[in-house]
Amino acid sequence: MKIVGICGSMLLLSALTGMAYGQDQVAQLYGAGNLEDLLNTEVTVASSKPVMPSEAPAIVSVITREEIELSGARDLIDVLRMVPGFDFGVDIWNVVGLGFRGMWGHEGKIKLTVDGMPFNDLMYGNVPFGNHFPVESIERIEIIRGPGSSIYGNFAELAVINVVTQIGAEVSGFRATSTTGFFDKSFARQNVTLRYGKELEDGYFGASVFGGMAQRSAGNYIDQSQQVWNMANGSDLQTGNAELIYRNGGFLAGFMADNYETTHRDNYGDVIPYVAHARFVTYNGLMSYTKRINDNLVITPSILAAAQQPWRNTGVPISDPTYYDPTVQQYRIGLTTDWDVSSGISTMFGANYEWQIARYGGNEPERVYKFPDGAQQSNHDGLAVYNDWMIRTRPVNVTAGLRIEKTTGYDYEYSPRISLNRTFNNLSLKAIYNHAFRAPTIEQLSAGVKAGDKLKNETSNNYEFEVGYRINSMQNITANVFYLDMANPIVFFHDPVSNLDTYTNQGKVATAGAELQYRIMDDWGHLTFGYSYYRAMQNGASYYNIPGQNDAFLGFPAHKATLDAGYKLTQDLNLNTTLILTSDRFGFDHIDPDTGEPAIKRFGPEVVANLYLLYKNAVYKGVDVGIGVFDIFAANHSFIQPYNGGHSELPGPGREYVLRLSYTPTY
């Protein structure tokens, strides 16, 4: 308790004081002279042409390496919870997934790429989080806070997250990082990251390796029947990740191997008497060649190959309904052309053809999983064409695009978008419309056929408006409002009778809300304040609904406020505070003894406060030491299941003490 008291005093002190230093010293710490330099950083997540976030045809957030480093973020959960609109919930098997603007995005509605390589699993569309992706290797994260279907196709209905690693950004040099964490009474995490990059005569070579193990929590998971799973030292999250990047002129090749495994006893919500594991294996390979035909025309052919084993559970008898041994391969060939028609008009045209091969392992006669035709292999192929135009005029800049996609098992899908933006000196305005979609994945198509009800494509109409204002070179504020209505949402539930995963289309759902972000960077440090609000406008999907309440959905807070404040105490010493304040959340917690049905619980407002001290060049030049306390006041944030699937809240990390050591040789 003494440590907590000291940390609380430091937190208060850091929030009330700041020290002035020269702009050149700020540049050493933040990697930029002022906020204006950061706001002028060009991104490509929402368009083929590099543009500033204020001119991007989407609501865009950019998180820099410096922001991640100064905050001491342990993983992507820490990073993304600081972004307006994002939060996390639990699925099953100790797997935590992402939600956005009140919607459960883990069901293939949010697309994640790392250096352009996709990470949503092809069987279900999921991406598991928690000590998974090495934040120590990230150079920046570019986020579309809104749909990206017209550019990215499936899985990009709600948002797109593009992680750019340091080797993906072609950063040179060697860096080694070790991160160690402890809970109050048990081990929390141990991660090691190595990165090396070298500029070549007309290219670049980079390699990175990450290995780590963490515990999801040191708390107790209590299922709806009040059975207990002690998660301390028994909720492992193990990751091994390696990446290679090579570029020679216009030729680019990338490869990534990722092996992520959860240890669990929470099954489909009920505590099981034995320890089980779920493994997510991904191999991604990408090659492209950019050829400039003339000053105005560039063509880029590309090849993508991927092999995955998602949700692999082979540590139980083959007759167990949870036994699962899938393998899915994906191959994609694509061609993109970028043509500058004139000084104010450019267009991008692209086409992809891909095929997928999915199979179940094992030849035993009692094989549980088969595709609807009785075979253990299923083949799918698809074609997508897309066209995007950027037109700059004095009155307004216009971006208009359309994607047409057709894949085995579902109908043609059309994804138009149009964005209008205009900058008046320091004021920027955007108005955006997107029609987005989410097509059933391989397993969802199978589940629909087995249930005798073919799934329809999930579609949504999205309306967004943003206003941004640069107060001065040190301060900026942006605010946006949104409305999203979704038809035929594809919803997961586990059928306890057949013991099979099942999917169904439900009625229309809709959310509306607003998001705000204020940033200041001055000689003394930086401060970023964020706020997001959503309200459920239509409640046609019963699995998402809160009994007796119509203005919110399960699992996610209607209000979230965040604060990231860093204070430069000396030239090499920085103290950083992060705060996350959330309003009420609701989830099913126990079985009502009178009805025998799951009963709802209200989780009150909470404040998660973190403190991190970073000492650069601590021992000698190139050695950085970071010390932090996360969840100082033991709010013990938990992950709530955002659908009625029989799962109680899953305890999160709780209070954790972190030591991070980094070494970057200087020559």
XYZ file of C-alpha atoms in Angstrom:
667
model
C 0.000 0.000 0.000
C 2.960 2.303 0.618
C 4.033 1.858 -3.012
C 0.538 2.675 -4.203
C 0.484 5.802 -2.047
C 3.810 7.000 -3.424
C 2.663 6.331 -6.981
C -0.580 8.180 -6.345
C 1.356 11.198 -5.074
C 3.598 11.107 -8.142
C 0.523 10.856 -10.366
C -0.990 13.954 -8.797
C 2.313 15.831 -8.922
C 2.867 14.972 -12.576
C -0.631 16.203 -13.432
C -0.030 19.572 -11.784
C 3.537 20.477 -12.752
C 5.737 20.785 -15.838
C 9.265 21.998 -16.511
C 10.387 24.116 -19.483
C 13.188 22.989 -21.795
C 14.433 24.007 -25.207
C 12.689 22.901 -28.395
C 15.780 20.987 -29.528
C 15.593 18.865 -26.368
C 11.935 18.099 -27.046
C 12.922 16.987 -30.533
C 15.409 14.521 -29.057
C 12.687 12.916 -26.940
C 9.719 13.062 -29.245
C 11.420 12.688 -32.595
C 9.706 15.839 -33.868
C 10.123 19.551 -33.336
C 6.486 20.245 -32.529
C 2.974 18.943 -32.894
C 2.644 20.461 -36.330
C 5.351 18.134 -37.632
C 3.371 15.145 -36.369
C 0.095 16.390 -37.837
C 1.796 16.853 -41.208
C 3.018 13.232 -41.246
C 1.529 11.579 -44.316
C -0.394 8.283 -44.095
C -1.679 5.835 -46.698
C -4.094 3.742 -44.637
C -7.162 5.386 -46.209
C -5.905 6.142 -49.718
C -3.322 5.117 -52.295
C -1.702 8.558 -52.173
C 0.116 9.740 -49.036
C -1.933 12.487 -47.392
C -2.007 14.256 -44.049
C -4.574 12.869 -41.573
C -6.619 16.071 -41.890
C -6.938 15.470 -45.650
C -7.442 11.696 -45.547
C -10.848 10.512 -46.858
C -11.666 8.925 -43.485
C -11.532 9.590 -39.750
C -7.871 8.738 -39.150
C -5.748 8.347 -36.015
C -1.965 8.000 -36.034
C -0.058 6.662 -33.025
C 3.698 7.174 -33.142
C 6.579 5.132 -31.771
C 7.385 7.998 -29.399
C 3.889 7.998 -27.904
C 4.006 4.219 -27.379
C 7.508 4.355 -25.921
C 6.796 7.195 -23.500
C 3.568 5.604 -22.247
C 5.311 2.274 -21.531
C 2.420 0.404 -23.213
C 2.748 -3.338 -22.592
C 0.775 -4.529 -25.622
C -1.755 -3.405 -28.213
C -4.571 -3.508 -25.656
C -2.870 -0.674 -23.757
C -2.354 1.271 -26.987
C -5.793 0.849 -28.561
C -7.776 1.512 -25.379
C -6.361 5.052 -25.568
C -7.933 5.572 -29.023
C -11.486 7.018 -29.124
C -14.129 4.385 -29.826
C -12.074 1.241 -29.157
C -12.430 -1.204 -26.271
C -12.107 -4.923 -25.642
C -14.313 -7.866 -24.655
C -13.911 -11.599 -24.043
C -14.954 -14.285 -26.491
C -14.159 -17.816 -25.219
C -11.019 -19.810 -24.299
C -9.204 -16.841 -22.692
C -9.359 -14.994 -26.010
C -9.911 -11.236 -25.909
C -11.122 -9.329 -28.981
C -11.749 -5.794 -30.115
C -14.932 -3.702 -30.205
C -15.579 -0.305 -31.742
C -18.277 2.316 -31.231
C -20.307 -0.075 -29.097
C -20.171 -2.912 -31.654
C -18.460 -6.290 -31.158
C -15.804 -6.162 -33.896
C -14.060 -9.450 -33.058
C -16.485 -11.294 -35.360
C -14.549 -10.216 -38.454
C -15.693 -6.584 -38.490
C -12.293 -4.922 -37.790
C -9.344 -5.564 -40.107
C -5.798 -5.754 -38.715
C -2.708 -5.718 -40.921
C 0.982 -5.679 -39.970
C 3.235 -4.130 -42.610
C 0.455 -4.749 -45.108
C 0.078 -8.444 -44.210
C -3.428 -9.459 -42.987
C -3.964 -11.059 -39.561
C -7.690 -11.798 -39.356
C -8.091 -15.569 -39.333
C -9.824 -16.888 -42.437
C -12.001 -19.469 -40.659
C -13.804 -17.016 -38.351
C -12.364 -13.532 -38.992
C -10.981 -13.151 -35.449
C -7.812 -11.514 -34.104
C -6.791 -12.404 -30.496
C -5.195 -9.741 -28.279
C -3.098 -9.767 -25.116
C 0.728 -9.801 -25.229
C 0.381 -10.820 -28.858
C 1.980 -8.205 -31.099
C 5.321 -6.703 -29.934
C 4.725 -3.000 -29.306
C 8.479 -2.515 -28.853
C 8.881 -3.067 -32.635
C 6.169 -0.626 -33.761
C 7.115 2.543 -35.632
C 3.558 3.838 -35.973
C -0.055 2.673 -36.125
C -2.408 4.091 -38.743
C -6.094 3.633 -37.955
C -9.261 4.245 -39.938
C -11.859 4.915 -37.263
C -14.660 3.906 -39.555
C -15.290 1.633 -42.547
C -12.602 0.609 -45.018
C -14.477 -1.914 -47.157
C -14.069 0.029 -50.417
C -10.274 -0.326 -50.168
C -9.748 -3.420 -47.994
C -12.814 -5.539 -48.687
C -14.013 -8.059 -46.127
C -13.279 -7.646 -42.380
C -13.035 -3.829 -42.732
C -16.659 -2.979 -41.981
C -16.137 -1.053 -38.733
C -12.452 -0.029 -38.700
C -8.978 -0.746 -40.082
C -5.770 -0.955 -38.039
C -2.480 -0.922 -39.957
C 0.568 -1.590 -37.777
C 3.842 -0.404 -39.312
C 6.860 -1.983 -37.633
C 10.283 -0.388 -37.474
C 11.624 -2.718 -40.162
C 8.459 -2.131 -42.163
C 9.301 1.587 -42.001
C 12.905 0.739 -42.955
C 14.509 1.943 -39.726
C 18.224 1.135 -39.618
C 20.310 -0.156 -36.726
C 20.033 -2.702 -33.950
C 17.749 -2.592 -30.926
C 17.151 -5.084 -28.113
C 14.360 -4.752 -25.551
C 13.400 -6.765 -22.490
C 10.106 -6.231 -20.656
C 9.448 -7.835 -17.266
C 6.252 -7.531 -15.246
C 4.950 -8.711 -11.885
C 1.543 -8.603 -10.258
C 1.296 -7.990 -6.508
C 1.824 -11.682 -5.743
C 2.708 -13.460 -8.987
C 4.495 -13.314 -12.332
C 2.927 -11.149 -15.065
C 5.092 -11.181 -18.202
C 8.536 -11.602 -19.754
C 9.134 -10.425 -23.317
C 12.277 -10.072 -25.413
C 12.410 -8.222 -28.748
C 15.332 -7.955 -31.177
C 15.359 -5.799 -34.289
C 18.004 -5.154 -36.945
C 17.791 -3.063 -40.101
C 20.345 -2.044 -42.699
C 20.147 0.295 -45.662
C 21.426 -1.229 -48.901
C 22.678 0.580 -51.983
C 19.196 0.786 -53.456
C 17.119 -0.944 -50.824
C 16.803 -2.225 -47.292
C 16.989 -5.407 -45.242
C 15.343 -5.813 -41.842
C 14.678 -8.626 -39.398
C 12.892 -8.773 -36.058
C 12.238 -11.498 -33.484
C 9.847 -11.431 -30.539
C 9.300 -14.012 -27.846
C 7.142 -13.614 -24.792
C 4.914 -15.118 -22.157
C 2.391 -13.315 -20.004
C -0.483 -14.105 -17.682
C -3.892 -12.744 -18.591
C -4.621 -12.113 -14.924
C -3.800 -13.019 -11.355
C -7.486 -12.945 -10.417
C -10.210 -15.569 -10.256
C -12.568 -16.284 -13.107
C -16.004 -17.261 -11.735
C -18.403 -18.744 -14.257
C -22.175 -18.253 -14.201
C -22.581 -21.371 -12.073
C -20.054 -19.991 -9.552
C -17.247 -22.424 -10.384
C -13.797 -20.864 -9.947
C -10.646 -20.833 -12.082
C -7.588 -19.323 -10.375
C -5.824 -17.588 -13.268
C -2.575 -16.739 -11.445
C 0.234 -18.589 -13.242
C -2.399 -20.563 -15.141
C -3.660 -18.177 -17.854
C -0.603 -18.167 -20.126
C -0.414 -16.031 -23.252
C 2.612 -17.241 -25.227
C 3.865 -15.597 -28.405
C 6.663 -16.219 -30.873
C 6.963 -13.836 -33.811
C 9.586 -13.341 -36.538
C 9.551 -10.974 -39.514
C 11.814 -10.305 -42.504
C 11.627 -7.340 -44.887
C 13.713 -6.936 -48.039
C 13.527 -4.195 -50.648
C 15.638 -3.724 -53.757
C 14.515 -0.786 -55.833
C 10.846 -1.370 -56.629
C 10.880 -4.980 -55.470
C 9.571 -5.618 -51.950
C 9.306 -8.914 -50.083
C 8.032 -9.536 -46.585
C 7.571 -12.628 -44.479
C 6.105 -13.076 -41.009
C 5.629 -16.132 -38.802
C 3.396 -15.721 -35.762
C 2.557 -18.352 -33.135
C 0.157 -17.289 -30.379
C -1.261 -19.624 -27.736
C -3.693 -19.136 -24.872
C -4.023 -21.372 -21.814
C -7.563 -21.556 -20.502
C -10.183 -23.275 -18.420
C -13.112 -20.991 -19.274
C -14.262 -23.007 -22.333
C -17.631 -21.607 -23.541
C -18.052 -19.853 -20.218
C -18.171 -22.831 -17.877
C -15.007 -23.712 -15.931
C -13.666 -27.062 -17.103
C -11.708 -29.385 -14.762
C -8.574 -29.528 -16.939
C -6.157 -27.073 -18.561
C -6.655 -26.542 -22.314
C -4.888 -24.553 -25.002
C -5.906 -22.644 -28.118
C -3.246 -21.919 -30.714
C -3.305 -19.328 -33.497
C -0.589 -19.883 -36.095
C -0.079 -17.495 -39.015
C 2.486 -17.491 -41.820
C 2.323 -14.521 -44.185
C 4.394 -13.888 -47.287
C 4.063 -10.838 -49.528
C 5.913 -9.814 -52.711
C 5.289 -6.762 -54.860
C 7.051 -4.822 -57.567
C 6.428 -1.134 -58.103
C 7.165 -0.017 -61.650
C 7.003 3.617 -62.702
C 5.895 3.690 -66.339
C 6.252 7.469 -66.606
C 5.949 10.528 -64.400
C 2.196 9.997 -64.021
C 1.641 6.246 -64.040
C 2.771 3.548 -61.575
C 1.777 -0.118 -61.626
C 2.251 -2.593 -58.784
C 1.676 -6.322 -59.217
C 1.658 -8.301 -55.967
C 1.430 -11.836 -54.621
C 0.245 -12.792 -51.138
C 0.451 -16.270 -49.623
C -0.764 -17.184 -46.147
C -1.179 -20.327 -44.078
C -3.118 -20.347 -40.806
C -4.168 -22.686 -38.015
C -6.620 -20.636 -35.933
C -8.286 -21.808 -32.724
C -6.283 -25.065 -32.895
C -7.162 -27.301 -29.938
C -5.618 -30.778 -30.241
C -4.803 -31.404 -26.595
C -8.134 -33.114 -25.921
C -9.433 -36.499 -27.127
C -10.507 -36.460 -30.759
C -14.037 -37.369 -29.691
C -14.257 -34.172 -27.583
C -16.528 -31.604 -29.316
C -13.900 -28.897 -28.699
C -11.202 -30.818 -30.592
C -10.306 -28.598 -33.541
C -7.461 -28.963 -36.024
C -7.981 -26.654 -39.027
C -5.555 -25.462 -41.653
C -6.417 -22.805 -44.204
C -4.263 -21.516 -47.028
C -4.793 -18.318 -48.962
C -3.200 -17.222 -52.236
C -3.819 -13.844 -53.806
C -2.553 -12.175 -56.948
C -3.237 -8.502 -57.461
C -2.501 -5.553 -59.685
C -2.806 -1.895 -58.718
C -2.345 1.123 -60.978
C -1.904 4.704 -59.766
C -2.438 7.361 -62.401
C -2.034 11.101 -61.917
C -4.460 12.314 -64.563
C -3.584 15.959 -63.903
C -2.206 18.109 -61.117
C -5.548 17.942 -59.307
C -6.915 14.541 -60.312
C -5.563 11.068 -59.562
C -7.096 7.623 -59.684
C -6.255 4.175 -58.414
C -7.539 0.992 -60.019
C -6.962 -2.463 -58.636
C -8.032 -6.068 -58.981
C -7.403 -9.146 -56.837
C -8.042 -12.806 -57.448
C -7.667 -15.160 -54.518
C -8.381 -18.721 -53.562
C -8.606 -20.425 -50.186
C -8.134 -24.073 -49.263
C -9.468 -25.127 -45.857
C -9.120 -28.581 -44.356
C -9.555 -30.376 -41.050
C -6.740 -32.544 -39.716
C -7.015 -36.180 -38.673
C -8.210 -39.304 -40.491
C -9.946 -41.019 -37.585
C -13.478 -42.303 -38.258
C -14.857 -40.405 -35.251
C -13.679 -37.141 -36.811
C -15.941 -34.441 -35.332
C -15.469 -31.600 -37.810
C -16.450 -31.987 -41.457
C -17.738 -29.557 -44.007
C -21.435 -29.758 -44.977
C -20.694 -32.034 -47.952
C -19.042 -34.561 -45.596
C -15.514 -33.818 -46.819
C -12.590 -32.626 -44.744
C -11.529 -30.043 -47.359
C -13.321 -27.043 -48.799
C -12.159 -24.731 -51.602
C -13.203 -21.137 -52.155
C -12.175 -18.466 -54.641
C -13.053 -14.852 -55.254
C -12.507 -11.765 -57.364
C -12.476 -8.107 -56.346
C -12.126 -4.968 -58.466
C -11.958 -1.461 -57.074
C -11.497 2.084 -58.290
C -10.823 5.249 -56.309
C -10.628 8.876 -57.471
C -9.119 11.867 -55.671
C -10.120 15.235 -57.132
C -8.723 18.456 -55.683
C -10.639 21.643 -56.437
C -10.713 25.074 -54.841
C -14.159 24.632 -53.263
C -13.653 21.079 -51.997
C -11.509 17.950 -52.280
C -13.476 14.878 -53.360
C -12.597 11.218 -52.921
C -14.962 8.716 -54.494
C -14.524 4.985 -54.835
C -16.263 1.683 -55.449
C -15.331 -1.910 -54.739
C -17.115 -4.932 -56.235
C -16.339 -8.299 -54.687
C -17.599 -11.833 -55.244
C -16.445 -14.929 -53.388
C -17.696 -18.527 -53.282
C -20.679 -18.863 -50.990
C -22.003 -15.325 -50.958
C -23.477 -12.794 -53.352
C -21.847 -9.864 -55.104
C -21.124 -7.015 -52.747
C -20.777 -3.344 -53.684
C -18.933 -0.916 -51.428
C -19.087 2.703 -52.563
C -17.620 5.577 -50.600
C -17.482 9.336 -51.015
C -15.568 11.858 -48.933
C -15.648 15.649 -49.115
C -13.002 17.637 -47.261
C -11.875 21.226 -47.218
C -9.182 23.098 -45.310
C -9.526 26.785 -44.470
C -6.166 27.871 -43.057
C -6.181 26.059 -39.674
C -9.729 24.700 -39.961
C -10.468 21.385 -41.685
C -13.853 19.828 -42.437
C -14.834 16.341 -43.627
C -18.118 14.733 -44.652
C -17.976 10.991 -45.399
C -20.354 8.270 -46.546
C -19.463 4.564 -46.777
C -21.476 1.488 -47.627
C -19.539 -1.347 -46.002
C -19.968 -5.089 -45.771
C -18.964 -8.184 -43.859
C -19.212 -11.476 -45.725
C -19.453 -14.861 -43.978
C -16.150 -16.669 -43.454
C -15.487 -20.338 -44.234
C -16.764 -21.630 -40.885
C -19.736 -19.279 -40.875
C -20.809 -20.427 -44.306
C -20.586 -24.023 -43.059
C -22.536 -23.238 -39.894
C -25.312 -21.610 -41.911
C -25.636 -24.616 -44.229
C -25.639 -27.060 -41.299
C -28.382 -25.016 -39.625
C -30.391 -25.060 -42.843
C -30.289 -21.280 -43.181
C -27.765 -19.768 -45.589
C -26.237 -16.626 -44.114
C -26.673 -13.292 -45.847
C -23.965 -10.681 -46.188
C -23.867 -8.206 -43.336
C -24.012 -4.632 -44.674
C -23.920 -1.160 -43.150
C -24.405 2.463 -44.086
C -22.018 4.840 -42.355
C -22.247 8.623 -42.113
C -19.431 10.662 -40.533
C -18.574 14.332 -40.125
C -15.317 15.688 -38.703
C -14.034 19.150 -37.854
C -10.429 19.837 -36.916
C -8.721 23.028 -35.799
C -5.038 23.796 -35.351
C -5.045 26.264 -32.492
C -1.344 26.942 -32.981
C 1.830 24.977 -33.700
C 1.521 23.297 -30.284
C -2.226 22.564 -30.008
C -4.804 20.793 -32.145
C -8.382 19.638 -31.599
C -10.589 17.348 -33.689
C -14.185 16.271 -33.179
C -16.413 13.963 -35.174
C -19.931 12.586 -35.125
C -21.103 9.326 -36.695
C -24.172 7.276 -37.461
C -23.979 3.582 -38.419
C -26.852 1.266 -39.284
C -26.147 -2.411 -39.882
C -28.434 -4.879 -41.643
C -28.294 -8.668 -41.231
C -25.572 -8.680 -38.548
C -23.814 -12.043 -38.412
C -23.955 -13.138 -34.768
C -22.186 -16.045 -33.073
C -23.678 -18.317 -30.431
C -22.814 -21.764 -29.147
C -25.611 -24.317 -29.397
C -25.477 -26.305 -26.123
C -27.682 -29.045 -27.573
C -25.505 -29.894 -30.589
C -22.306 -28.585 -28.932
C -21.509 -26.754 -32.163
C -20.634 -23.153 -32.962
C -23.545 -21.553 -34.788
C -24.073 -18.288 -36.660
C -27.215 -16.482 -37.613
C -28.332 -13.214 -39.195
C -30.277 -11.029 -36.798
C -32.241 -7.802 -37.118
C -30.918 -4.326 -37.827
C -28.674 -2.595 -35.275
C -27.493 1.009 -35.279
C -25.275 3.297 -33.230
C -24.660 7.023 -33.208
C -22.191 9.077 -31.257
C -19.327 11.533 -31.080
C -15.566 11.474 -30.515
C -13.141 14.215 -29.483
C -9.371 14.497 -29.286
C -7.258 17.409 -28.024
C -3.456 17.381 -28.271
C -0.754 19.739 -27.056
C 3.003 19.401 -27.340
C 5.168 22.076 -25.752
C 8.651 22.434 -24.315
C 7.578 20.739 -21.096
C 6.116 17.620 -22.743
C 2.808 16.551 -24.239
C -0.827 15.955 -23.350
C -3.540 14.142 -25.289
C -7.147 14.055 -24.118
C -9.702 11.827 -25.813
C -13.406 11.276 -25.357
C -15.867 8.979 -27.100
C -19.595 8.364 -26.751
C -21.979 6.002 -28.475
C -25.690 5.335 -28.173
C -27.575 2.315 -29.503
C -30.236 3.537 -31.919
C -31.680 0.177 -33.051
C -31.597 -3.144 -31.168
C -32.556 -5.839 -33.639
C -29.824 -8.324 -32.585
C -31.053 -9.950 -29.384
C -27.656 -11.478 -28.508
C -26.154 -7.957 -28.172
C -28.961 -6.450 -26.109
C -29.071 -5.502 -22.434
C -32.371 -6.591 -20.864
C -34.406 -3.560 -19.856
C -32.080 -1.067 -21.541
C -32.251 0.113 -25.147
C -29.540 2.775 -25.397
C -26.419 0.578 -25.134
C -25.084 -2.844 -26.060
C -23.479 -5.530 -23.934
C -19.864 -5.240 -22.889
C -18.866 -1.715 -23.862
C -19.137 1.616 -22.002
C -21.204 4.376 -23.575
C -18.682 6.978 -22.365
C -14.886 6.737 -22.361
C -12.361 9.476 -21.560
C -8.598 9.084 -21.811
C -5.613 11.194 -20.803
C -2.009 10.704 -21.892
C 0.303 13.272 -20.283
C 4.087 13.214 -20.508
C 6.395 15.553 -18.597
C 10.046 16.098 -19.460
C 11.729 16.292 -16.061
C 15.228 16.529 -17.547
C 16.657 16.142 -21.012
C 16.657 12.340 -20.686
C 14.006 11.748 -18.015
C 10.298 11.633 -18.810
C 7.347 10.926 -16.507
C 4.165 9.770 -18.240
C 0.635 9.410 -16.910
C -2.194 7.598 -18.678
C -5.767 7.512 -17.409
C -8.792 5.661 -18.792
C -12.209 6.570 -17.380
C -15.231 4.522 -18.456
C -18.924 4.639 -17.632
C -21.190 1.712 -16.738
C -20.909 -1.572 -18.598
C -23.315 -4.496 -18.576
C -22.740 -8.228 -18.905
C -24.281 -11.543 -17.934
C -22.717 -12.689 -14.679
C -24.689 -15.531 -13.080
C -27.686 -17.819 -13.444
C -30.921 -16.526 -11.979
C -32.057 -19.286 -9.568
C -35.720 -18.490 -10.209
C -35.651 -18.603 -14.007
C -32.557 -20.690 -14.687
C -31.499 -18.054 -17.265
C -28.373 -15.840 -17.316
C -28.838 -12.681 -15.261
C -27.457 -9.246 -16.087
C -24.943 -7.369 -13.942
C -24.050 -3.684 -13.968
C -20.333 -2.929 -13.771
C -19.919 0.574 -12.382
C -17.678 3.358 -13.701
C -13.949 2.788 -13.316
C -10.656 4.640 -13.579
C -7.506 2.835 -14.695
C -4.403 4.909 -13.904
C -0.882 4.117 -15.079
C 2.459 5.777 -14.372
C 5.663 5.251 -16.339
C 9.132 6.747 -15.885
C 11.500 6.540 -18.871
C 15.198 7.307 -18.405
C 17.013 7.536 -21.725
C 20.779 6.929 -21.815
C 20.497 5.755 -18.231
C 23.729 3.777 -17.820
C 25.489 4.994 -20.933
C 24.406 6.303 -24.290
C 21.961 3.978 -26.001
C 20.653 2.261 -22.849
C 17.087 3.198 -21.844
C 15.374 2.124 -18.629
C 11.625 2.303 -18.054
C 9.825 1.649 -14.770
C 6.052 1.669 -14.507
C 3.054 0.811 -12.390
C -0.088 -0.069 -14.320
C -3.546 0.063 -12.765
C -2.112 1.871 -9.752
C -5.344 1.952 -7.780
C -6.324 -1.654 -8.599
C -9.461 -0.943 -10.633
C -9.007 -4.528 -11.872
C -10.562 -3.939 -15.265
C -12.282 -7.045 -16.623
C -13.303 -8.081 -20.133
C -17.048 -8.563 -20.565
C -18.569 -10.793 -23.236
C -20.336 -8.419 -25.681
C -22.951 -11.018 -26.589
C -25.115 -13.385 -24.573
C -22.896 -16.453 -24.902
C -22.788 -17.830 -21.354
C -19.445 -16.287 -20.376
C -18.914 -14.259 -17.204
C -16.484 -11.344 -17.159
C -12.835 -12.357 -17.567
C -10.421 -10.653 -15.124
C -7.789 -8.438 -16.732
C -4.178 -7.917 -15.617
C -4.881 -5.719 -12.580
C -2.013 -3.901 -10.892
C 1.321 -4.679 -12.541
C 4.881 -3.463 -11.987
C 6.919 -3.274 -15.186
C 10.641 -2.931 -15.908
C 11.711 -2.344 -19.513
C 15.352 -2.269 -20.658
C 16.330 -1.243 -24.188
C 19.692 -1.038 -25.878
C 20.366 0.776 -29.143
C 24.064 0.982 -30.090
C 25.267 4.407 -31.210
C 28.160 4.695 -33.607
